[in-house]
Short mmCIF file of C-alpha atoms in Angstrom, two decimals:
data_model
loop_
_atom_site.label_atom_id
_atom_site.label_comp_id
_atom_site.label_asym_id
_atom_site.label_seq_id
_atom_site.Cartn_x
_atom_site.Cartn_y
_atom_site.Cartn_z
CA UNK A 1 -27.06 -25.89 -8.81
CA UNK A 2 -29.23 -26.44 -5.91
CA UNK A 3 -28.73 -26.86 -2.41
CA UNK A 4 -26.81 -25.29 0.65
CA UNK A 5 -27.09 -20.71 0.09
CA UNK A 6 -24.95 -20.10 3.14
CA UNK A 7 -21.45 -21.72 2.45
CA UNK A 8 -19.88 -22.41 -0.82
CA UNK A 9 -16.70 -22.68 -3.09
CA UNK A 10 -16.32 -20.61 -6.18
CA UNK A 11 -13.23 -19.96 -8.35
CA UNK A 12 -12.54 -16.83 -10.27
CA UNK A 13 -15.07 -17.22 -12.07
CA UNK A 14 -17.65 -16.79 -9.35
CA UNK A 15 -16.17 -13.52 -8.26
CA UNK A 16 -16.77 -12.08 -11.98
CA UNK A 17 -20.03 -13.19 -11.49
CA UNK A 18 -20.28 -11.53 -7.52
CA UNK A 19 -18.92 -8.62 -9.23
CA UNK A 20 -21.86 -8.46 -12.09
CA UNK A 21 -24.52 -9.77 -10.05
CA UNK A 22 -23.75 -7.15 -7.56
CA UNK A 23 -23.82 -4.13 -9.61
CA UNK A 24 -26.86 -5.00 -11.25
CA UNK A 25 -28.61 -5.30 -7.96
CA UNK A 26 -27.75 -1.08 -8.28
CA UNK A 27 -24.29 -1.48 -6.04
CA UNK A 28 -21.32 0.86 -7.31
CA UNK A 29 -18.58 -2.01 -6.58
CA UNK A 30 -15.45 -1.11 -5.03
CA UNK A 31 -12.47 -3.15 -4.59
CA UNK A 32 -8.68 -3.09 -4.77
CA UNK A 33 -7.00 -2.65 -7.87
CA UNK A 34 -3.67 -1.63 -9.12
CA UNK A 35 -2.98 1.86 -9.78
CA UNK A 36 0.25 4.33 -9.76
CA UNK A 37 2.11 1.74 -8.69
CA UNK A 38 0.29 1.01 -5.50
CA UNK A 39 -2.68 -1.58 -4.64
CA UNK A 40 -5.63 1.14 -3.92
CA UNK A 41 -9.11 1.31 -3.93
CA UNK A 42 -11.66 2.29 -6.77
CA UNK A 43 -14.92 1.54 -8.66
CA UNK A 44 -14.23 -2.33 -10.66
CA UNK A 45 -16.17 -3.62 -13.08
CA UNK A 46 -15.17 -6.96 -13.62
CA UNK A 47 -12.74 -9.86 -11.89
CA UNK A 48 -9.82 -8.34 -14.47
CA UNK A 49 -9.60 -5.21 -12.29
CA UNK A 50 -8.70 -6.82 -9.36
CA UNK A 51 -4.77 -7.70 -8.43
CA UNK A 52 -4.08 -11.01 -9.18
CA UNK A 53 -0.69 -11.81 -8.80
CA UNK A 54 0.09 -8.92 -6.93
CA UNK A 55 1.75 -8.49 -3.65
CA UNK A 56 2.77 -5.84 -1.44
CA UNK A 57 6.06 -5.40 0.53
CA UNK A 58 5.72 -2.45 3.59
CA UNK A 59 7.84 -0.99 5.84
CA UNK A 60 7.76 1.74 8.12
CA UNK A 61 7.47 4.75 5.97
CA UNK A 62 7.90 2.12 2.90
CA UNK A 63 5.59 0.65 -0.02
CA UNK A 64 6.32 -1.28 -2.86
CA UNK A 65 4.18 -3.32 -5.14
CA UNK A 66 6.18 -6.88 -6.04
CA UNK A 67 4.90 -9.79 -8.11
CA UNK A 68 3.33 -13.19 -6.54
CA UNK A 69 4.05 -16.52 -8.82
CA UNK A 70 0.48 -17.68 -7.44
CA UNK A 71 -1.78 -15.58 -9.11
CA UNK A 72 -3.93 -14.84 -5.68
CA UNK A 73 -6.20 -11.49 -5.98
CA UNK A 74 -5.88 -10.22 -2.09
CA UNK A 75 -2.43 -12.00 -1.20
CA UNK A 76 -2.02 -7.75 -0.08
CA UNK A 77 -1.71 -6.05 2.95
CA UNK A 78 -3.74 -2.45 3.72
CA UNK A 79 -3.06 0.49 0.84
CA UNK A 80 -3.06 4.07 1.62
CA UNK A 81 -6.77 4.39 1.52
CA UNK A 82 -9.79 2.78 3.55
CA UNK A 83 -13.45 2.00 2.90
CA UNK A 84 -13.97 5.04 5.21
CA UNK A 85 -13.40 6.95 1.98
CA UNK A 86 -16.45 6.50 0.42
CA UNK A 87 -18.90 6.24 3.89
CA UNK A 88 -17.25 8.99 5.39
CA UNK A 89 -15.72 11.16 2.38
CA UNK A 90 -13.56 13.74 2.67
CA UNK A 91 -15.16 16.50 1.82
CA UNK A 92 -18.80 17.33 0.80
CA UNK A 93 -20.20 20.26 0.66
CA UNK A 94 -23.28 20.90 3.00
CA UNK A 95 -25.40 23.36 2.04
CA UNK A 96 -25.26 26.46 -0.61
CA UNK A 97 -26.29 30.28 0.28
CA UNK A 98 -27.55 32.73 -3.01
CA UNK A 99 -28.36 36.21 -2.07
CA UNK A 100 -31.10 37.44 -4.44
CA UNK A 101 -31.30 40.95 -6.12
CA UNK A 102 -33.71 42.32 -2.68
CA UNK A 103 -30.70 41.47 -0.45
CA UNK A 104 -32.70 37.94 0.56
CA UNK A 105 -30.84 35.09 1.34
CA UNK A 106 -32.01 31.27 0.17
CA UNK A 107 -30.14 28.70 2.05
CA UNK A 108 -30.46 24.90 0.14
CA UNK A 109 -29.17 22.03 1.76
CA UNK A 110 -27.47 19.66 -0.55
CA UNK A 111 -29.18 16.09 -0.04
CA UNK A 112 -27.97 13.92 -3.40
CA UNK A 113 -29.31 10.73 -2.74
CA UNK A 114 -27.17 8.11 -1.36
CA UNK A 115 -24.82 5.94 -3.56
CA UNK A 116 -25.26 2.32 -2.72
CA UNK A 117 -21.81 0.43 -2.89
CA UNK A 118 -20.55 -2.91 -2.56
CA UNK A 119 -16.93 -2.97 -1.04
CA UNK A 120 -14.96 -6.77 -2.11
CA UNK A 121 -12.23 -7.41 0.07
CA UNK A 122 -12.57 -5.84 3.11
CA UNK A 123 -10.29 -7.17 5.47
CA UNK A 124 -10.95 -8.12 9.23
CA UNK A 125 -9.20 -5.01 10.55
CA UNK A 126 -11.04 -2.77 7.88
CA UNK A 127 -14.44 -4.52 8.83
CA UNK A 128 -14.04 -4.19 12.54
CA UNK A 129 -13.15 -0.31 11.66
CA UNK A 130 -16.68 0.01 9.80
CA UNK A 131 -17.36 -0.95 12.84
CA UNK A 132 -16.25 1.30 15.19
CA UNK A 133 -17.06 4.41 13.05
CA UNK A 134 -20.64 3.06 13.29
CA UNK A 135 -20.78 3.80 16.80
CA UNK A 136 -18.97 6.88 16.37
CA UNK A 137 -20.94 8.31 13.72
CA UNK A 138 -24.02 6.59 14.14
CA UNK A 139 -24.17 5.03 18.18
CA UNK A 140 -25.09 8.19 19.54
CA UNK A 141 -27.75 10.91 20.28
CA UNK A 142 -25.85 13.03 17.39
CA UNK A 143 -26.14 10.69 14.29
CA UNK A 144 -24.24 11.42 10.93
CA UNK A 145 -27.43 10.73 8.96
CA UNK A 146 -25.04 10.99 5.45
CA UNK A 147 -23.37 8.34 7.21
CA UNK A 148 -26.17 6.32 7.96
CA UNK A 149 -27.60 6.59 4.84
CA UNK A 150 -24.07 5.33 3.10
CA UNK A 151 -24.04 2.60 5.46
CA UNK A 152 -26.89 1.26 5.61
CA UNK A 153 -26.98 0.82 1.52
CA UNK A 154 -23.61 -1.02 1.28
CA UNK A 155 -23.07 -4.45 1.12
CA UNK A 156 -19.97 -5.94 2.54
CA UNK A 157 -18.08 -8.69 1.13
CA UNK A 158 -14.95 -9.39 3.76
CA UNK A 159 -12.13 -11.57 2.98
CA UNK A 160 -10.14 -12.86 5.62
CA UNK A 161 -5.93 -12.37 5.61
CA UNK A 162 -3.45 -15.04 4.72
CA UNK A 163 -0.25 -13.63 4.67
CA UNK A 164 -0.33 -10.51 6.46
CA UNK A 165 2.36 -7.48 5.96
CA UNK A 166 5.08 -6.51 8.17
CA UNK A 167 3.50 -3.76 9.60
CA UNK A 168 0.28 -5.97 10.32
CA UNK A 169 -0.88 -6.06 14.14
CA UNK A 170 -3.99 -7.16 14.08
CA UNK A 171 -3.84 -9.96 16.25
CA UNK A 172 -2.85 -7.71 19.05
CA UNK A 173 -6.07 -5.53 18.81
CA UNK A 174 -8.33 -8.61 18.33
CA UNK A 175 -9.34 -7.83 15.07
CA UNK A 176 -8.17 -10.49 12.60
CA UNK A 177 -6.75 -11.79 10.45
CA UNK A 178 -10.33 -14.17 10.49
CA UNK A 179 -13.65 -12.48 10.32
CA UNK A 180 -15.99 -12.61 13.26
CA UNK A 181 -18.89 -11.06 11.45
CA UNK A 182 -20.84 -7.78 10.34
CA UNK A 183 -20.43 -9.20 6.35
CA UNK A 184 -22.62 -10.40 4.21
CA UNK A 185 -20.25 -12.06 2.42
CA UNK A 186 -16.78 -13.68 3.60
CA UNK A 187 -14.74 -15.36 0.92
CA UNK A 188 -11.21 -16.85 2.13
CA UNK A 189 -8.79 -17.21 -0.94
CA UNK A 190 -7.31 -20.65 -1.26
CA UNK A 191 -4.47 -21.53 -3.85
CA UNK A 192 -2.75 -24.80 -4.25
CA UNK A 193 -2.47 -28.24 -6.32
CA UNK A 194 -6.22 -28.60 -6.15
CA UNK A 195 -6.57 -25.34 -7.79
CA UNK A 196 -7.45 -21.69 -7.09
CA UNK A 197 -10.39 -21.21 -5.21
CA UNK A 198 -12.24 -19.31 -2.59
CA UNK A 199 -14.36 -20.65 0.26
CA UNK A 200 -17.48 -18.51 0.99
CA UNK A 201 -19.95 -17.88 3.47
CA UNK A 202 -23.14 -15.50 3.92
CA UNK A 203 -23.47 -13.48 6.76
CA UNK A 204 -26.61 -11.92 5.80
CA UNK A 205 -29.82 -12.78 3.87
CA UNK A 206 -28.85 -10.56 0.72
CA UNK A 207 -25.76 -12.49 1.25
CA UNK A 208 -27.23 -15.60 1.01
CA UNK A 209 -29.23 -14.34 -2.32
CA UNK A 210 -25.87 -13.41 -3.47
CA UNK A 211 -24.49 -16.72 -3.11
CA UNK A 212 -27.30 -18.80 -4.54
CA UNK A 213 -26.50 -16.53 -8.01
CA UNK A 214 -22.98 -17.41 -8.42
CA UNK A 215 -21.40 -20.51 -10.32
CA UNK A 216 -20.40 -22.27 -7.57
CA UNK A 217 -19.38 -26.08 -5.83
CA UNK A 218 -21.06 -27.14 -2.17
CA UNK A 219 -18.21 -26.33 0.10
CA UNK A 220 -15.51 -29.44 0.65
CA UNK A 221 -14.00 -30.45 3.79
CA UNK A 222 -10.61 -30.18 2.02
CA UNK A 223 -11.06 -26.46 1.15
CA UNK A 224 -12.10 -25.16 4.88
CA UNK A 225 -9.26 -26.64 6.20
CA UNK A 226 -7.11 -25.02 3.88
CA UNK A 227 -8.49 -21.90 4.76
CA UNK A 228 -8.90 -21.79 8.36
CA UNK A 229 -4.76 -23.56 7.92
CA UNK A 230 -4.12 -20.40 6.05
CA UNK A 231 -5.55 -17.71 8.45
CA UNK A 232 -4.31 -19.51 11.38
CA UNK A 233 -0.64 -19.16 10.40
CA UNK A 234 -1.35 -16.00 9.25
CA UNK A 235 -1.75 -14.85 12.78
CA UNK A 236 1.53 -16.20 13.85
CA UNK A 237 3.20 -14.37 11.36
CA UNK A 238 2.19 -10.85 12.42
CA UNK A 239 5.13 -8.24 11.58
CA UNK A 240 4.45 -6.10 14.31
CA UNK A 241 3.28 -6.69 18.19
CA UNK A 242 1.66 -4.46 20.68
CA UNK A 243 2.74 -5.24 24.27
CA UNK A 244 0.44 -7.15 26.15
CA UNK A 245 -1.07 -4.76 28.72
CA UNK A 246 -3.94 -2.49 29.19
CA UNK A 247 -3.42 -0.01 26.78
CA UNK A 248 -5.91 2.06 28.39
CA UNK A 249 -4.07 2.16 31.07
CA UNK A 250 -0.48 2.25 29.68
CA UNK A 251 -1.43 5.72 28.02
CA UNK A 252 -2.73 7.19 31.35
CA UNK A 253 0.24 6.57 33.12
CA UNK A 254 2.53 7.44 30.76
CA UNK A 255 1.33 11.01 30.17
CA UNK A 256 4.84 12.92 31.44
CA UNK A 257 6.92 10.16 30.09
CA UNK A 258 10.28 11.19 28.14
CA UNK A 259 9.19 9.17 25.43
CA UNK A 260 7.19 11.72 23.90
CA UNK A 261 9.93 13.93 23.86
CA UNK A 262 12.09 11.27 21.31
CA UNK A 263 9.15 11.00 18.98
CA UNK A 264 7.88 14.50 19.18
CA UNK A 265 11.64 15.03 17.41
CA UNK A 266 10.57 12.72 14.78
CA UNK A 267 7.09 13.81 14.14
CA UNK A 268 6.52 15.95 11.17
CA UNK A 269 2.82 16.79 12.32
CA UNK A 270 1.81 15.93 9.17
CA UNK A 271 -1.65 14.38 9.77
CA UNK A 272 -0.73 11.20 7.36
CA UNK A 273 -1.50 8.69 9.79
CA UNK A 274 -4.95 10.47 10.75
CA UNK A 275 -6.09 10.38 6.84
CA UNK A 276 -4.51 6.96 6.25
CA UNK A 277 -6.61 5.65 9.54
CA UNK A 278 -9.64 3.71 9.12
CA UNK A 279 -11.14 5.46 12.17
CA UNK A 280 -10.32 8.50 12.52
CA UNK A 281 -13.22 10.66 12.39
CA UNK A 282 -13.05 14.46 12.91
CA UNK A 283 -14.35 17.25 10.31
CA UNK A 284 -14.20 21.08 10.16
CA UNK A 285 -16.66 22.84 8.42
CA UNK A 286 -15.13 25.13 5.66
CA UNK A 287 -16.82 28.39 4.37
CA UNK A 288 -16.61 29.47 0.60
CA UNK A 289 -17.98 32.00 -1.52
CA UNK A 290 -17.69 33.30 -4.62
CA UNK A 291 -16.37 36.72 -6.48
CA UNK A 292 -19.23 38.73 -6.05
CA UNK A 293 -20.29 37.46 -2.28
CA UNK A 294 -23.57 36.81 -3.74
CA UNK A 295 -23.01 32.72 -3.57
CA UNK A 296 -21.25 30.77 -0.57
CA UNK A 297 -21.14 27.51 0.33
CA UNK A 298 -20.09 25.35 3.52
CA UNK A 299 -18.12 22.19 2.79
CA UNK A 300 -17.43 19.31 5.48
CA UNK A 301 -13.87 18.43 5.43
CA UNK A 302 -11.20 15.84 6.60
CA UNK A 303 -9.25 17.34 10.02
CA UNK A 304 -6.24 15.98 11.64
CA UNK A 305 -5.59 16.15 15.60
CA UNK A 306 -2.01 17.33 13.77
CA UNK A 307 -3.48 20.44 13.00
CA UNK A 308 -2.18 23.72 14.75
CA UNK A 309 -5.51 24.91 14.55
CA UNK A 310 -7.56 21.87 15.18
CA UNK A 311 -7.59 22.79 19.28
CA UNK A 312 -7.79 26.79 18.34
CA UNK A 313 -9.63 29.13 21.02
CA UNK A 314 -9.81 32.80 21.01
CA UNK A 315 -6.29 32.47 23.58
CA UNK A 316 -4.51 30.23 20.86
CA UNK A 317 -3.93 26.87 20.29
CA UNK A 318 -4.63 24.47 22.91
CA UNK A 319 -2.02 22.09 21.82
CA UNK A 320 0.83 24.04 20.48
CA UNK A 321 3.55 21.51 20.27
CA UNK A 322 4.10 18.73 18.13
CA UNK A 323 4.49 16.66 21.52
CA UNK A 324 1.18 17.18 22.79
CA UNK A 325 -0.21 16.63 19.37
CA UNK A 326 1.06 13.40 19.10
CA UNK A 327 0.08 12.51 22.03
CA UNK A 328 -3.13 13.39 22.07
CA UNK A 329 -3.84 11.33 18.66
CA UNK A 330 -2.12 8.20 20.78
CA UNK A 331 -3.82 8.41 23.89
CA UNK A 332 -6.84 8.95 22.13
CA UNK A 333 -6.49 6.32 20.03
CA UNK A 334 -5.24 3.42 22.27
CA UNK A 335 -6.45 4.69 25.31
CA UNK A 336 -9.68 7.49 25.93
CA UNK A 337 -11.32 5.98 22.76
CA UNK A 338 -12.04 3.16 24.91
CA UNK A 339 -13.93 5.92 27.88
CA UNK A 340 -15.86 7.68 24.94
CA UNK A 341 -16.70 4.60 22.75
CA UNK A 342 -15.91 1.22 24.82
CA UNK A 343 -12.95 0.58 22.47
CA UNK A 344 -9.75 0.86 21.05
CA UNK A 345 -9.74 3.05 17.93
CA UNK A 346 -6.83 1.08 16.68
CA UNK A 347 -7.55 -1.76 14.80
CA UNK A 348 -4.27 -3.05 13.98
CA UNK A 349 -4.49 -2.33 10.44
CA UNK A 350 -0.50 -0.86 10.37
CA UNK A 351 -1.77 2.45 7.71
CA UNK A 352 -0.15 5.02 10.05
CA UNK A 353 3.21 3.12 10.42
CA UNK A 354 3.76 2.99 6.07
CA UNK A 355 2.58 5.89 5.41
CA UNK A 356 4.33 8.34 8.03
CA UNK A 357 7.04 10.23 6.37
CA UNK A 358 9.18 9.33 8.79
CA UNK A 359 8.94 6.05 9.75
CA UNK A 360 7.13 6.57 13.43
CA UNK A 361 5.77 3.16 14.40
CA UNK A 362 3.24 3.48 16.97
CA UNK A 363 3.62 -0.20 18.38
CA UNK A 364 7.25 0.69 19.29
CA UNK A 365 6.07 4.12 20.78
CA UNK A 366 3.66 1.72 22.81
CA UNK A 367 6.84 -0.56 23.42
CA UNK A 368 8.74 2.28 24.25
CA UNK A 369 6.29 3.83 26.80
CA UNK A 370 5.64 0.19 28.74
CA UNK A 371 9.50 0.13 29.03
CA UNK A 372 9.68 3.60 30.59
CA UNK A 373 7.01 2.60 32.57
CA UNK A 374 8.50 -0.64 33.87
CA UNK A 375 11.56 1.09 35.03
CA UNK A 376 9.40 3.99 36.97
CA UNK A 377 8.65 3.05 40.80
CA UNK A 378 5.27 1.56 41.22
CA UNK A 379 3.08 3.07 42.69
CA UNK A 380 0.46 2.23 45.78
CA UNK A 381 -2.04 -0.91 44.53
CA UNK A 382 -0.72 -0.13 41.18
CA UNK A 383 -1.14 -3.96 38.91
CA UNK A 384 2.31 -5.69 38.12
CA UNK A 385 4.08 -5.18 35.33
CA UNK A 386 2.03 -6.65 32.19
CA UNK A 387 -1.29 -7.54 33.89
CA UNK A 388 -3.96 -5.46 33.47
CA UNK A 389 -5.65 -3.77 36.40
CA UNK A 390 -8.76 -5.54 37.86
#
């Protein structure tokens, strides 16, 4: 058909086609698909791979996969991985070391060339975390250039949330459960009498080229409002809240509170809500080498704030307690993120609360914290309780 590129409605068989067309444009398409009894993400090859009729049910330190009588494809919360997997892997080796029979050492960096992937069904959370780890990685005078490279190859397709778990919290952060942009495709999934369908827009002129290749219907009054019905109730039905004050603040005047105490007796220090985040960032460089010590490499790996080591100096650990390590990864995150990157490294996305071991739920830590707060005495020119400073 001919007319409109830029806003559309396909079925299911459009996103077989988005999923053809885009890997032979050269993408390696990733999306979510069912595996070891979990909703995860991996390379797809056709519309079959996705999970249709699949939902999720979550709970703090809970996941189970349960059936859907509609049939919808991303009717699914967050899974235990994110798209920072494959743009920010973790762990790739860096450079090898041979020593030659005259004692010489050649050094080679390893430079593969960059895959180029197409991620379906990023959510709003998971897009505004691309986001953020592009000015992390890339916003500053010290670029990630294997980032870079990843990211500036991939092509986006976001779809917005309709029924959101109940760990979700992404209303709170200001991060979904609509898109705002930074796709080049947004599809929102519609199911009802008229039919199962999705409602799609480009955000980007290989978007738009996308579009114009798929089987596909000019986009009906009927079927927007369905959407935008859908994602607007979906943001009243948020399972989880954070309070409504400046968490900036909250976290720098609640440094000595008791509260950290109570979780710090909960906390395994574990590090599974640093590799389940979408943002966390932080590496250590790891040094190998073989039997003889003739061949060594360096590897660039995941680390975790959890870490004993992570804040190691020649005197010890900086952070020796589990307390201080959990707080450090929560005022980081909700608060300093904000005076080393101008935001919130929380995106609302609830990964750390279903995948701790224990159950820790960091919106009821933040809870938790404003209620100790509240009950402190204020101090001089300090902003009442639940506005944010001016």
């Amino acid at each position: 058909m001919t007319g409109d590129h830029t806003t559309a409605v396909i079925g299911k068989d459009g996103v077989e086609t988005l999923i053809r067309v885009l890997a032979t444009r050269g993408h390696t398409v990733i999306g979510p698909t069912v595996q070891d009894g979990a909703i995860v993400l991996a390379e797809i090859s056709g519309g079959d791979d996705l999970p249709y009729g699949w939902g999720v049910e979550l709970e703090a330190g809970h996941y189970r996969l349960r059936p859907r009588e509609d049939g919808a494809a991303f009717a699914h919360s967050a899974g235990p991985q994110s798209w920072k997997t494959y743009l920010h892997p973790q762990r790739e080796r860096e450079w090898t070391a041979d020593r030659g029979a005259d004692g010489g050492l050649t050094v080679t960096e390893d430079a593969p060339p960059p895959p180029s992937y197409a991620f379906l069904g990023v959510r709003p959370c998971d897009l505004r975390a691309i986001a953020v780890q592009d000015r992390v990685l890339t916003g500053g005078p010290h670029t990630d250039s294997r980032y870079r490279a990843r990211r500036e190859r991939a092509f986006l397709v976001a779809v917005e949330c309709t029924e959101p778990g109940a760990t979700c919290f992404c209303t709170s952060m200001g991060t979904g459960p609509a898109v705002d942009g930074g796709y080049d495709l947004a599809l929102t999934e519609v199911v009802d009498g008229s039919g199962h369908r999705f409602w799609a827009r480009a955000g980007s002129d290989e978007g738009e080229s996308v579009l114009a290749e798929l089987p596909r219907q000019p986009a009906d009054g009927a079927t927007a409002a369905a959407a935008l019905e859908r994602v607007a109730a979906a943001a009243d039905r948020m399972g989880r809240t954070m309070p409504e004050v400046d968490l900036h603040m909250l976290m720098r005047e609640t440094l000595d509170a008791e509260r950290w105490n109570d979780v710090a007796s909960r906390c395994l220090t574990c590090g599974n809500c640093t590799m389940a985040c979408p943002t966390c960032f932080c590496t250590s460089a790891e040094d190998v080498t073989d039997l003889t010590g003739d061949h060594a490499e360096r590897w660039r790996r995941w680390e975790s704030c959890f870490d004993l080591e992570f804040s190691h100096l020649p005197g010890g650990p900086v952070r020796a307690s589990g307390r201080s390590r959990y707080r450090q990864w929560a005022t980081h995150k909700l608060g300093t993120w904000y005076d080393q990157f101008g935001s919130s490294g929380c995106v609302g996305c609830g990964r750390c609360i279903v995948w701790c071991p224990v159950g820790i739920d960091i919106t009821e830590e933040a809870h938790a914290l404003n209620d100790e707060r509240g009950n402190l005495p204020a101090a001089a020119g300090e902003a009442p309780q639940g506005e944010a400073p001016s």
